[in-house]
Coordinates of C-alpha atoms in Angstrom, one line a residue:
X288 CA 121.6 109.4 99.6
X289 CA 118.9 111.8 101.0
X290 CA 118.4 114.1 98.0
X291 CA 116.8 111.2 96.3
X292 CA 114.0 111.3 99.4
X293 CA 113.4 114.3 98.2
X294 CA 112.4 113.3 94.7
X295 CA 109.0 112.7 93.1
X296 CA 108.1 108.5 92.6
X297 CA 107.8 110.3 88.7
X298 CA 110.8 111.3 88.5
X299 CA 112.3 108.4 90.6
X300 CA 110.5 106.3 87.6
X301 CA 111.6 108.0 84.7
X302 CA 115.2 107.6 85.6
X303 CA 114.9 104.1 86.7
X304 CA 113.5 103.0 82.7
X305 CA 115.9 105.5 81.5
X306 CA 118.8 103.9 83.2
X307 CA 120.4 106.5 85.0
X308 CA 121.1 105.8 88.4
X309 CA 118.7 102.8 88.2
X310 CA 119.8 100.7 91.3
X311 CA 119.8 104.2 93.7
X312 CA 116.6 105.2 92.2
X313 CA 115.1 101.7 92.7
X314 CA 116.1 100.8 96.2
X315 CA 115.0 104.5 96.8
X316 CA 111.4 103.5 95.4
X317 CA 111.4 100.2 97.5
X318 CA 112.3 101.1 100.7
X319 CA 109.4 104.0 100.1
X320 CA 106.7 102.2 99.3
X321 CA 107.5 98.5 101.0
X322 CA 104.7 99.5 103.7
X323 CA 102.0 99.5 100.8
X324 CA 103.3 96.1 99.5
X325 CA 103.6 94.3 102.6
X326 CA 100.1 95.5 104.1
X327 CA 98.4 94.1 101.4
X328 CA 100.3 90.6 101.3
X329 CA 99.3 90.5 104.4
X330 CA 96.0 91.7 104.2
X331 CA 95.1 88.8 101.5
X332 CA 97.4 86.0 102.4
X333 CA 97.3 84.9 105.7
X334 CA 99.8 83.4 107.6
X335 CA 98.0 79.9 108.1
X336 CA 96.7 79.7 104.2
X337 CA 97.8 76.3 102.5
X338 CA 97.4 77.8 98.7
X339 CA 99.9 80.2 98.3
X340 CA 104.0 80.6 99.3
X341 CA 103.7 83.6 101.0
X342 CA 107.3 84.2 102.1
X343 CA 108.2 83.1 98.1
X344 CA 105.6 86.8 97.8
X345 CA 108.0 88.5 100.4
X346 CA 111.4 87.4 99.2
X347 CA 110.4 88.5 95.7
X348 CA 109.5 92.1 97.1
X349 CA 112.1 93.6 95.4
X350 CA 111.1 92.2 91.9
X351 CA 107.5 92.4 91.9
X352 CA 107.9 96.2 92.9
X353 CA 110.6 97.0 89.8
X354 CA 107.8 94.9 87.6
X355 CA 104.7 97.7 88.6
X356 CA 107.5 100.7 88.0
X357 CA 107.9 98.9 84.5
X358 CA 103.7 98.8 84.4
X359 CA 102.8 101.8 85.6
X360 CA 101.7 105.1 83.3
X361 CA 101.8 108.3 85.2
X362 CA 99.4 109.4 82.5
X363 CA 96.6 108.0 83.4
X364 CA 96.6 110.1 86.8
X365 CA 97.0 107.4 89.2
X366 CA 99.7 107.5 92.1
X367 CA 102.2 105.0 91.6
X368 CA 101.1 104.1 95.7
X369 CA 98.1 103.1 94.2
X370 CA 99.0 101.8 91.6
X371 CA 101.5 99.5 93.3
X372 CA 98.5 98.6 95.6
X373 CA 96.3 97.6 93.1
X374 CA 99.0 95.8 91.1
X375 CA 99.6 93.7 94.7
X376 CA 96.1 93.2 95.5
X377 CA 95.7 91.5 91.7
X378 CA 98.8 89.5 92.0
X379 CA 97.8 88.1 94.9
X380 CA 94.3 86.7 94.0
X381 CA 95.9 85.7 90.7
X382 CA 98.2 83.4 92.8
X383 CA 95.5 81.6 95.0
X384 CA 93.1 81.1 91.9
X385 CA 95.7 79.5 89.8
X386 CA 97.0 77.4 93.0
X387 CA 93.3 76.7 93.6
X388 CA 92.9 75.1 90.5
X389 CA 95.1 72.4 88.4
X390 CA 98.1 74.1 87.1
X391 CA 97.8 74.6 82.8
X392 CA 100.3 76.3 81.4
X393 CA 100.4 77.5 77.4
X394 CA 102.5 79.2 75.2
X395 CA 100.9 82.5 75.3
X396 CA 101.4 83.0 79.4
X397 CA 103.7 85.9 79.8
X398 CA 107.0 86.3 80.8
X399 CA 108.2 84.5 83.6
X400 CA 104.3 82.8 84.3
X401 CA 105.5 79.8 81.7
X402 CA 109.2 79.3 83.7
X403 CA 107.3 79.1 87.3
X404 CA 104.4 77.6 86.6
X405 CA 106.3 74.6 85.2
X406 CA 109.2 75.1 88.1
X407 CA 106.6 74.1 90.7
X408 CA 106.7 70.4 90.2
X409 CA 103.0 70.0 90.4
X410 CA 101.9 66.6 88.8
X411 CA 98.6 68.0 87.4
X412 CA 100.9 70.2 85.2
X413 CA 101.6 66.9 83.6
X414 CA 104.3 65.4 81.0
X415 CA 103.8 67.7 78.8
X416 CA 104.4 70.6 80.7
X417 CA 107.6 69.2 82.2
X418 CA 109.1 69.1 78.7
X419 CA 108.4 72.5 78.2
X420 CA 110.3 73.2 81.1
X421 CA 113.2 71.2 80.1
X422 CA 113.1 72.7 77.0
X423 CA 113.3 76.4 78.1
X424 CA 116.3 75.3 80.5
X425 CA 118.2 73.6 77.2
X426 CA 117.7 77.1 75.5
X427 CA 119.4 78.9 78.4
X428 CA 122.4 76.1 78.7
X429 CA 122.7 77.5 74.9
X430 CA 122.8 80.9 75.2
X431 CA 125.9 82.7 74.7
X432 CA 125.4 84.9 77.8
X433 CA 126.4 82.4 80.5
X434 CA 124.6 85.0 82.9
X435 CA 121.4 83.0 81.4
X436 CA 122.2 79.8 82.7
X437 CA 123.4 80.9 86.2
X438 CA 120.0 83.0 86.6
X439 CA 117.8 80.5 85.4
X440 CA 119.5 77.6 87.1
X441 CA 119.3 79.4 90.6
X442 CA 116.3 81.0 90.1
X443 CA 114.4 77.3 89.0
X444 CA 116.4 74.4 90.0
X445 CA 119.1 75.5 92.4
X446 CA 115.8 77.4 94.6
X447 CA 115.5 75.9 98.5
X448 CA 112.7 73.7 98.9
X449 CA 111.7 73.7 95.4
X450 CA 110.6 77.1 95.5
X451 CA 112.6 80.1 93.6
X452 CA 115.2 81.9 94.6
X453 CA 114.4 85.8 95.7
X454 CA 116.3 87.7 93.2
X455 CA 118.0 89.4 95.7
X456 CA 119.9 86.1 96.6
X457 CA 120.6 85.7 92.9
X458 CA 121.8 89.2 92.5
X459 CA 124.4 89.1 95.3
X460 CA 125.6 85.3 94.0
X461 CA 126.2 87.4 90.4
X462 CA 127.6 90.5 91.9
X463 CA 124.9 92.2 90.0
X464 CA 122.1 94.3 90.3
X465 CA 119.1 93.4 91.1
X466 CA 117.3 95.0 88.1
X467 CA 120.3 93.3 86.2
X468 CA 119.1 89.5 86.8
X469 CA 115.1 90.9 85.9
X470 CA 116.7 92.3 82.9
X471 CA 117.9 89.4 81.2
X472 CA 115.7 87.0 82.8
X473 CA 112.6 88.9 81.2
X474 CA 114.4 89.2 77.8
X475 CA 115.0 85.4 78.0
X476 CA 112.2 84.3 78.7
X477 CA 110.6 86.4 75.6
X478 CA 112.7 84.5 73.4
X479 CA 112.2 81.2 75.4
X480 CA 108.3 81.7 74.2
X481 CA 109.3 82.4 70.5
X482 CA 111.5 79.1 70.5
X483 CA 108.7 76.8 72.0
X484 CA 105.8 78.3 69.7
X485 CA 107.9 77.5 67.6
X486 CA 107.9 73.8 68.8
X487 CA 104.5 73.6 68.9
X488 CA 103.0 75.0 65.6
X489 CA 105.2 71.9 63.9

């Protein structure tokens, strides 16, 4: 589709949170700007580090992109280039520090921070932690949307080498879009957090 190379990351953005055309405008967006996200994967993870999953960074490409689109406020006059770098560069030291240190997870970690955190079978995460986790994979076996259960499942169990599944793999096993999977995942994993506060304020 070549007009769309002809359209403003803006306007490539507002129709992507708007829904229209989301997966074209998306994959447009991506393919665009994967330079920027790659050089500075690269650029602070090296090849031969031992902290963080590097290709885990690279598979999730796709995902970690649509979550800065999400993030990012044309407003506040910076290009979304930048913004995307910035939003890379942050992730990426975010990763080693927590890998650096004992994993500690708590109810008030965002989104999908409480599922992987927990998914990485770390023993410093402890007992504790490990309930949690079975606990959020109970809520999804629950859920009336039996989408839940197969993105969760693949996504944090079913993932090679105990790592996750790139949501690209996940998509194409669901015949679904990308932003689809991210979608519900994120919405899940909202109410996942209400249900375990819940737990937890008993």
């Amino acid at each position: 589709m070549e007009y769309l190379k002809e359209r403003h990351d803006s306007d490539l953005i507002e129709d992507i949170r708007n829904e229209i055309n989301a997966d074209e405008n998306l994959k447009e967006l991506i393919d665009r700007h994967t330079g920027i996200y790659m050089e500075i994967i690269n650029n602070y993870i090296p090849n031969d580090n031992k902290i963080v999953n590097k290709k885990e960074l690279i598979d999730d490409k796709s995902y970690n992109i649509y979550q800065a689109v999400l993030k990012y406020d044309q407003e506040r006059g910076t290009k979304f280039p930048t913004f995307l770098g910035n939003e890379t560069k942050w992730m990426c030291l975010n990763k080693y520090n927590k890998n650096k240190k004992h994993i500690h997870v708590s109810c008030e970690e965002t989104q999908s921070n409480v599922i992987e955190a927990l998914s990485t079978g770390d023993e410093s995460s402890g007992r504790e932690n490990q309930e949690i986790f079975n606990r959020a994979i109970q809520l999804c076996k629950v859920n009336p949307d039996k989408r839940v259960e197969k993105i969760f499942e693949m996504r944090y169990i079913i993932g090679e080498r105990n790592k996750v599944m790139p949501w690209k793999k996940i998509s194409e096993e669901l015949n679904m879009s990308i932003q689809g999977c991210i979608n519900i995942h994120n919405s899940t994993i909202d109410k996942i957090k209400i249900e375990i506060n819940k737990d937890y304020v008993k």
